[in-house]
Amino acid sequence: MKITLLDIPGYERVAKAQDDATGLLAFIAVHDRTLGPALGGMRLWNYESEDAALTDVLRLSRGMTFKSSVARTGLGGGKSVLVASADQKSPELFEAMGRFVDTFEGKYITAEDVNVGVADLLSVRKSTKYVTGLPREQGGSGNPSPSTARGCYVGMKAAALEAFGDASLEGKLVALQGVGSVGYTLGRHIVDEGGKLVVADISQENVGRAVNELGATAVEPDAIYDVDCDIYAPCALGATVNDDTIPRLKCKAIAGAANNQLLDENVHAEALRQRGILYAPDYVINAGGIINVSLELEEGGYNEAAAIVKIDNIHEALLSVFETARVKGITTHEAAQQVAEANLASAGATA
Ligand code: NAD
């Protein structure tokens, strides 16, 4: 395996791995470890170029630093990406990825992300111990997606309270983009509370499941931005809130699980503020998974009841971000950033 260190300003350690025997091409980025070891999921995606993969891992790992800072998980920010299509997945590929993770000697700890599940992580575990999100039977915290969905649900209720004056989702119409692991479970919470769903997904199978099991109405992937709804919930990939989509959105709030929802954080947060659309900062609302996984590393091991209490705090954390933004006349993104940076600064000062 050939490992190349990349010198990226503002990042602690970024590396690329190529392994001819297994076809592995991957990047790992450790953004910041002020608050603890860098923990973040492993994403497998068929990136169109190495540059696109590198850009993604840099954005995602930086987002993890802020996410863990606001959620007070005691962890830093890191992430990994594999450049491959889902049909190229194999145990050998993930074992090779485990060897790459191991070269970080615990500075980076991995978990699930898009296209990487518990079974894949069991292969990663064969070559490194720096893996979380393993099955509950093996002492782990399991798949983080239900926890992420729960956090998004309580966060969406906070957004509803701020935007509509009532936290209830009963009768609310949510445009849900991506009904995969997190999106489907979030949709289930919404429907159970009496909300309604319009969904879009590039997977016909996932669309069918949402229509049949959640009573959702389906639209074509690109039409989701035009749906006249109360809340837009991005639960697919990032950067869907941008110059093209913001003028099309007909919602009062954005509350979803995807990472890096804003193409340009400052520009597009401000554009949303000017349009009167409340934005629940992605790394605050989608922290349920990392909170759940972080409890796996605590003394005494994983404790589900403690995890739920901490995940449900996302509701209060968001209300506080919304209030700061309202009082100071700044974007909700800036308000969240201020909390994240204050926590990093106070930890840095006492380190
Ligand atoms: P997933 O792969 O299970 O689901 C993603 C879904 O989005 C799939 O059904 C996919 O077909 C669909 N999709 C992809 N491109 C699309 C497009 N252009 N239009 C519509 N649908 C599209 O992934 P997931 O674990 O549910 O994660 C969803 C998002 O939430 C990702 O951005 C992920 O980074 C983020 N997130 C996930 C977790 C977690 O615990 N899984 C935690 C934090 C953040």
Coordinates of C-alpha atoms and ligand atoms in Angstrom, one line a residue:
M1 CA 0.0 0.0 0.0
K2 CA 1.3 3.4 -1.0
I3 CA 0.5 6.2 1.5
T4 CA 1.1 9.8 0.6
L5 CA 0.9 12.6 3.2
L6 CA -0.7 15.7 1.9
D7 CA 0.2 19.1 3.4
I8 CA -3.2 20.9 3.8
P9 CA -3.1 24.1 5.8
G10 CA -5.5 24.1 8.8
Y11 CA -5.6 20.3 9.0
E12 CA -3.5 18.1 11.4
R13 CA -3.0 15.2 9.1
V14 CA -4.3 14.3 5.6
A15 CA -3.2 11.2 3.7
K16 CA -4.0 9.3 0.5
A17 CA -3.7 5.5 0.2
Q18 CA -3.5 3.4 -3.0
D19 CA -3.3 -0.3 -2.9
D20 CA -3.0 -2.1 -6.3
A21 CA -3.8 -5.5 -4.8
T22 CA -7.3 -4.6 -3.7
G23 CA -7.9 -1.5 -5.9
L24 CA -8.2 0.8 -2.8
L25 CA -8.0 4.5 -3.4
A26 CA -8.9 6.4 -0.2
F27 CA -8.3 9.6 1.8
I28 CA -8.3 10.2 5.5
A29 CA -8.4 13.7 7.0
V30 CA -7.8 14.6 10.6
H31 CA -8.9 18.2 11.0
D32 CA -8.6 19.0 14.7
R33 CA -7.9 17.0 17.9
T34 CA -8.2 19.8 20.5
L35 CA -11.2 18.1 22.1
G36 CA -10.1 14.5 21.6
P37 CA -9.3 11.8 19.0
A38 CA -10.8 12.6 15.6
L39 CA -13.9 10.4 15.1
G40 CA -15.9 10.5 11.9
G41 CA -17.5 8.0 9.5
M42 CA -16.1 6.3 6.4
R43 CA -17.9 7.2 3.2
L44 CA -17.8 5.1 0.0
W45 CA -18.7 7.1 -3.1
N46 CA -18.0 6.9 -6.8
Y47 CA -16.3 10.4 -7.0
E48 CA -15.7 11.7 -10.5
S49 CA -12.1 12.7 -9.6
E50 CA -9.5 12.4 -6.8
D51 CA -9.9 16.1 -6.3
A52 CA -13.6 15.7 -5.6
A53 CA -12.9 13.0 -3.0
L54 CA -10.2 15.1 -1.3
T55 CA -12.5 18.2 -1.2
D56 CA -15.3 16.0 0.3
V57 CA -13.1 14.5 3.0
L58 CA -11.7 18.0 4.0
R59 CA -15.2 19.5 4.2
L60 CA -16.6 16.6 6.1
S61 CA -13.7 16.3 8.6
R62 CA -13.9 20.0 9.4
G63 CA -17.6 19.7 9.9
M64 CA -17.0 16.9 12.4
T65 CA -14.8 19.1 14.5
F66 CA -17.6 21.6 14.9
K67 CA -20.3 18.9 15.3
S68 CA -18.4 17.3 18.2
S69 CA -17.6 20.6 19.7
V70 CA -21.2 21.7 19.9
A71 CA -22.4 18.3 21.0
R72 CA -19.6 18.1 23.6
T73 CA -18.7 14.5 22.7
G74 CA -15.0 14.9 23.8
L75 CA -13.9 14.1 20.3
G76 CA -12.1 15.9 17.5
G77 CA -13.0 16.0 13.8
G78 CA -11.9 13.5 11.1
K79 CA -13.4 11.6 8.2
S80 CA -12.4 9.1 5.5
V81 CA -13.6 8.5 2.0
L82 CA -13.1 5.5 -0.3
V83 CA -13.3 6.2 -4.1
A84 CA -15.3 3.3 -5.4
S85 CA -18.8 2.3 -6.5
A86 CA -21.1 0.3 -4.3
D87 CA -20.6 -2.8 -6.5
Q88 CA -16.9 -2.7 -5.9
K89 CA -17.3 -3.3 -2.2
S90 CA -15.5 -6.4 -0.8
P91 CA -14.2 -7.6 2.5
E92 CA -10.6 -7.3 1.1
L93 CA -11.2 -3.7 0.2
F94 CA -12.4 -2.9 3.7
E95 CA -9.6 -4.8 5.3
A96 CA -7.1 -2.7 3.2
M97 CA -9.0 0.4 4.4
G98 CA -8.5 -0.8 8.0
R99 CA -4.7 -1.0 7.4
F100 CA -4.9 2.6 6.2
V101 CA -6.9 3.7 9.3
D102 CA -4.4 1.9 11.5
T103 CA -1.5 4.0 10.2
F104 CA -3.1 7.0 12.1
E105 CA -2.4 5.1 15.3
G106 CA -5.7 6.2 17.0
K107 CA -5.6 9.8 15.9
Y108 CA -8.5 8.9 13.6
I109 CA -11.3 6.5 14.7
T110 CA -13.8 5.4 12.0
A111 CA -17.5 4.6 11.9
E112 CA -20.4 4.2 9.4
D113 CA -21.3 6.7 6.7
V114 CA -22.9 6.7 3.3
N115 CA -22.6 3.2 1.6
V116 CA -20.6 1.8 4.6
G117 CA -22.5 -0.3 7.1
V118 CA -21.9 -2.5 10.1
A119 CA -20.9 -5.5 8.0
D120 CA -18.2 -3.5 6.2
L121 CA -16.8 -2.2 9.5
L122 CA -16.4 -5.7 10.7
S123 CA -14.0 -6.2 7.8
V124 CA -12.2 -3.0 8.7
R125 CA -12.0 -4.2 12.3
K126 CA -9.9 -7.2 11.2
S127 CA -6.9 -4.8 10.5
T128 CA -7.4 -2.0 13.0
K129 CA -9.0 -1.6 16.5
Y130 CA -9.9 2.1 15.8
V131 CA -13.4 1.3 14.7
T132 CA -16.7 2.3 16.4
G133 CA -20.4 1.7 15.5
L134 CA -19.8 -2.1 15.7
P135 CA -22.7 -4.4 16.6
R136 CA -24.3 -4.2 20.0
E137 CA -23.6 -7.9 20.6
Q138 CA -19.9 -7.1 20.3
G139 CA -20.1 -4.3 22.9
G140 CA -20.5 -1.6 20.3
S141 CA -23.2 1.0 19.9
G142 CA -24.5 -0.4 16.6
N143 CA -25.6 1.5 13.5
P144 CA -25.7 5.2 14.3
S145 CA -28.4 6.0 11.8
P146 CA -31.4 5.6 14.1
S147 CA -29.7 7.9 16.6
T148 CA -29.1 10.4 13.9
A149 CA -32.7 10.2 12.8
R150 CA -33.9 10.7 16.4
G151 CA -31.7 13.8 16.8
C152 CA -33.0 15.2 13.5
Y153 CA -36.5 14.5 14.7
V154 CA -36.2 16.4 18.0
G155 CA -34.2 19.1 16.1
M156 CA -37.0 19.4 13.5
K157 CA -39.4 20.0 16.3
A158 CA -37.2 22.8 17.6
A159 CA -37.2 24.3 14.1
A160 CA -41.0 24.0 14.0
L161 CA -41.3 25.8 17.4
E162 CA -39.1 28.6 16.1
A163 CA -40.6 28.9 12.7
F164 CA -44.3 28.2 13.4
G165 CA -44.6 28.8 17.2
D166 CA -45.5 25.2 17.8
A167 CA -43.1 22.2 18.1
S168 CA -45.8 19.7 16.9
L169 CA -45.3 18.2 13.4
E170 CA -48.9 17.2 13.2
G171 CA -50.3 18.4 9.9
K172 CA -46.9 19.6 8.7
L173 CA -45.7 18.7 5.2
V174 CA -42.1 17.7 5.0
A175 CA -40.2 17.5 1.7
L176 CA -37.7 14.7 2.5
Q177 CA -34.8 14.3 0.1
G178 CA -33.2 10.9 0.5
V179 CA -35.1 8.1 2.2
G180 CA -32.1 5.9 3.1
S181 CA -31.0 4.8 6.6
V182 CA -31.5 8.2 8.3
G183 CA -34.2 9.7 6.0
Y184 CA -36.5 6.7 6.2
T185 CA -36.4 6.6 10.0
L186 CA -36.8 10.3 10.3
G187 CA -39.8 10.0 8.0
R188 CA -41.2 7.3 10.3
H189 CA -41.0 9.7 13.3
I190 CA -42.7 12.5 11.4
V191 CA -45.5 10.3 10.2
D192 CA -46.0 8.8 13.6
E193 CA -46.6 12.3 14.9
G194 CA -49.2 13.1 12.2
G195 CA -46.9 14.8 9.7
K196 CA -47.1 14.2 5.9
L197 CA -44.2 13.5 3.5
V198 CA -43.2 14.2 -0.1
V199 CA -40.1 12.2 -0.9
A200 CA -37.5 12.0 -3.6
D201 CA -34.7 9.5 -4.0
I202 CA -32.6 8.2 -6.8
S203 CA -33.2 4.7 -5.5
Q204 CA -36.6 3.4 -6.8
E205 CA -36.5 0.8 -4.1
N206 CA -36.2 3.3 -1.3
V207 CA -38.9 5.5 -2.9
G208 CA -41.2 2.5 -3.0
R209 CA -40.6 1.7 0.6
A210 CA -41.4 5.3 1.7
V211 CA -44.6 5.3 -0.4
N212 CA -45.8 2.0 0.8
E213 CA -44.8 2.1 4.4
L214 CA -44.9 5.8 5.2
G215 CA -47.8 6.9 2.9
A216 CA -45.4 9.4 1.2
T217 CA -46.0 11.0 -2.1
A218 CA -43.1 10.7 -4.5
V219 CA -41.6 13.3 -6.8
E220 CA -38.7 13.1 -9.3
P221 CA -35.3 13.9 -7.6
D222 CA -34.9 17.4 -8.9
A223 CA -38.6 18.4 -8.2
I224 CA -38.1 18.2 -4.4
Y225 CA -36.9 21.8 -4.3
D226 CA -40.2 23.1 -5.8
V227 CA -42.5 21.3 -3.3
D228 CA -44.8 23.7 -1.5
C229 CA -44.1 22.5 2.0
D230 CA -43.5 23.5 5.6
I231 CA -40.0 22.0 6.1
Y232 CA -37.3 20.8 3.6
A233 CA -35.3 17.9 5.1
P234 CA -32.1 17.2 3.1
C235 CA -31.1 13.6 4.0
A236 CA -29.1 12.6 0.9
L237 CA -25.8 14.3 0.0
G238 CA -24.4 17.8 0.7
A239 CA -24.4 21.2 -1.0
T240 CA -28.1 21.0 -2.0
V241 CA -28.7 24.5 -0.6
N242 CA -27.2 26.8 -3.2
D243 CA -27.8 29.6 -5.7
D244 CA -29.9 27.4 -7.9
T245 CA -32.1 25.9 -5.2
I246 CA -32.6 28.7 -2.7
P247 CA -34.9 30.8 -5.0
R248 CA -37.0 27.6 -5.6
L249 CA -37.5 26.6 -2.0
K250 CA -41.1 27.1 -0.7
C251 CA -40.5 26.0 2.9
K252 CA -40.3 28.0 6.2
A253 CA -37.5 25.8 7.6
I254 CA -34.7 23.5 6.6
A255 CA -34.0 20.6 9.0
G256 CA -32.3 17.5 7.8
A257 CA -29.5 15.0 8.3
A258 CA -27.1 15.6 5.4
N259 CA -23.7 16.9 6.1
N260 CA -22.5 20.2 4.5
Q261 CA -25.9 21.2 3.3
L262 CA -24.9 24.7 2.3
L263 CA -22.7 24.9 -0.8
D264 CA -21.1 28.1 0.6
E265 CA -21.7 28.3 4.4
N266 CA -21.7 32.0 4.8
V267 CA -23.2 33.1 1.5
H268 CA -26.0 30.6 1.5
A269 CA -26.8 30.9 5.3
E270 CA -27.3 34.7 4.7
A271 CA -29.4 34.1 1.5
L272 CA -31.7 31.8 3.6
R273 CA -31.9 34.4 6.4
Q274 CA -32.9 37.1 3.8
R275 CA -35.6 34.8 2.4
G276 CA -37.0 34.2 5.9
I277 CA -36.2 30.4 5.8
L278 CA -35.0 29.1 9.2
Y279 CA -31.9 26.9 8.8
A280 CA -31.1 24.3 11.4
P281 CA -27.3 24.1 11.1
D282 CA -26.5 20.6 9.8
Y283 CA -23.8 19.7 12.3
V284 CA -26.0 20.6 15.2
I285 CA -29.1 18.7 14.1
N286 CA -27.3 15.6 12.7
A287 CA -25.1 15.0 15.8
G288 CA -27.2 12.1 17.1
G289 CA -25.0 9.4 15.5
I290 CA -21.7 10.8 16.8
I291 CA -23.2 11.3 20.2
N292 CA -24.3 7.7 20.3
V293 CA -20.9 6.4 19.1
S294 CA -19.0 8.7 21.5
L295 CA -20.7 6.8 24.4
E296 CA -19.0 3.6 23.2
L297 CA -15.6 5.1 24.1
E298 CA -16.7 6.2 27.6
E299 CA -15.5 4.3 30.7
G300 CA -17.9 1.4 31.4
G301 CA -18.8 1.2 27.7
Y302 CA -22.0 2.0 25.8
N303 CA -25.1 2.9 27.7
E304 CA -28.3 3.4 25.6
A305 CA -30.3 5.3 28.2
A306 CA -27.5 7.9 28.6
A307 CA -27.2 8.2 24.8
I308 CA -30.9 9.0 24.4
V309 CA -30.8 11.7 27.0
K310 CA -27.8 13.3 25.3
I311 CA -29.3 13.0 21.8
D312 CA -32.6 14.6 22.9
N313 CA -30.5 17.6 24.1
I314 CA -30.2 18.5 20.4
H315 CA -33.6 20.1 20.7
E316 CA -32.4 22.6 23.4
A317 CA -29.1 23.1 21.6
L318 CA -30.9 24.2 18.5
L319 CA -33.3 26.5 20.4
S320 CA -30.3 28.2 21.9
V321 CA -28.7 28.6 18.4
F322 CA -31.9 30.0 17.0
E323 CA -32.2 32.5 19.9
T324 CA -28.6 33.7 19.6
A325 CA -29.2 34.2 15.8
R326 CA -32.4 36.1 16.5
V327 CA -31.0 38.3 19.2
K328 CA -27.7 39.1 17.5
G329 CA -29.2 39.5 14.0
I330 CA -26.8 36.9 12.6
T331 CA -27.3 33.7 10.6
T332 CA -28.0 30.4 12.5
H333 CA -24.8 29.1 10.9
E334 CA -22.8 31.9 12.5
A335 CA -24.5 31.4 15.8
A336 CA -23.6 27.6 15.8
Q337 CA -20.1 28.5 14.7
Q338 CA -19.7 30.8 17.7
V339 CA -20.7 28.0 20.1
A340 CA -18.3 25.5 18.4
E341 CA -15.4 28.0 18.4
A342 CA -16.0 29.1 22.0
N343 CA -15.8 25.4 23.1
L344 CA -12.7 24.8 21.1
A345 CA -11.0 28.0 22.4
S346 CA -11.8 27.2 26.1
A347 CA -10.5 23.6 25.7
G348 CA -7.4 25.0 23.9
A349 CA -6.8 27.5 26.7
T350 CA -6.9 24.8 29.4
A351 CA -4.9 22.2 27.5
Ligands
NAD1 P1 -27.9 6.4 3.0 O1 -26.9 6.1 1.9 O2 -28.5 5.3 3.7 O3 -29.1 7.2 2.3 C1 -28.9 8.2 1.4 C2 -30.1 8.2 0.5 O4 -30.0 9.3 -0.4 C3 -30.1 6.9 -0.4 O5 -31.4 6.4 -0.4 C4 -29.8 7.5 -1.8 O6 -30.3 6.7 -2.8 C5 -30.3 8.9 -1.7 N1 -29.8 9.8 -2.7 C6 -28.5 10.0 -3.1 N2 -28.4 11.0 -4.0 C7 -29.6 11.5 -4.1 C8 -30.2 12.6 -4.9 N3 -29.4 13.3 -5.7 N4 -31.5 12.8 -4.7 C9 -32.3 12.1 -3.9 N5 -31.8 11.1 -3.2 C10 -30.5 10.8 -3.3 O7 -27.2 7.5 3.9 P2 -27.6 7.9 5.4 O8 -26.7 7.2 6.4 O9 -29.1 7.9 5.5 O10 -27.1 9.4 5.4 C11 -27.8 10.4 4.8 C12 -27.1 11.8 5.0 O11 -27.0 12.1 6.3 C13 -25.6 11.8 4.4 O12 -25.4 13.1 4.0 C14 -24.8 11.5 5.7 O13 -23.5 12.1 5.6 C15 -25.6 12.3 6.7 N6 -25.4 11.8 8.0 C16 -25.6 10.4 8.3 C17 -25.4 10.0 9.6 C18 -25.7 8.5 10.0 O14 -25.7 8.2 11.2 N7 -25.9 7.7 9.0 C19 -24.9 10.8 10.6 C20 -24.7 12.2 10.3 C21 -25.0 12.6 9.0

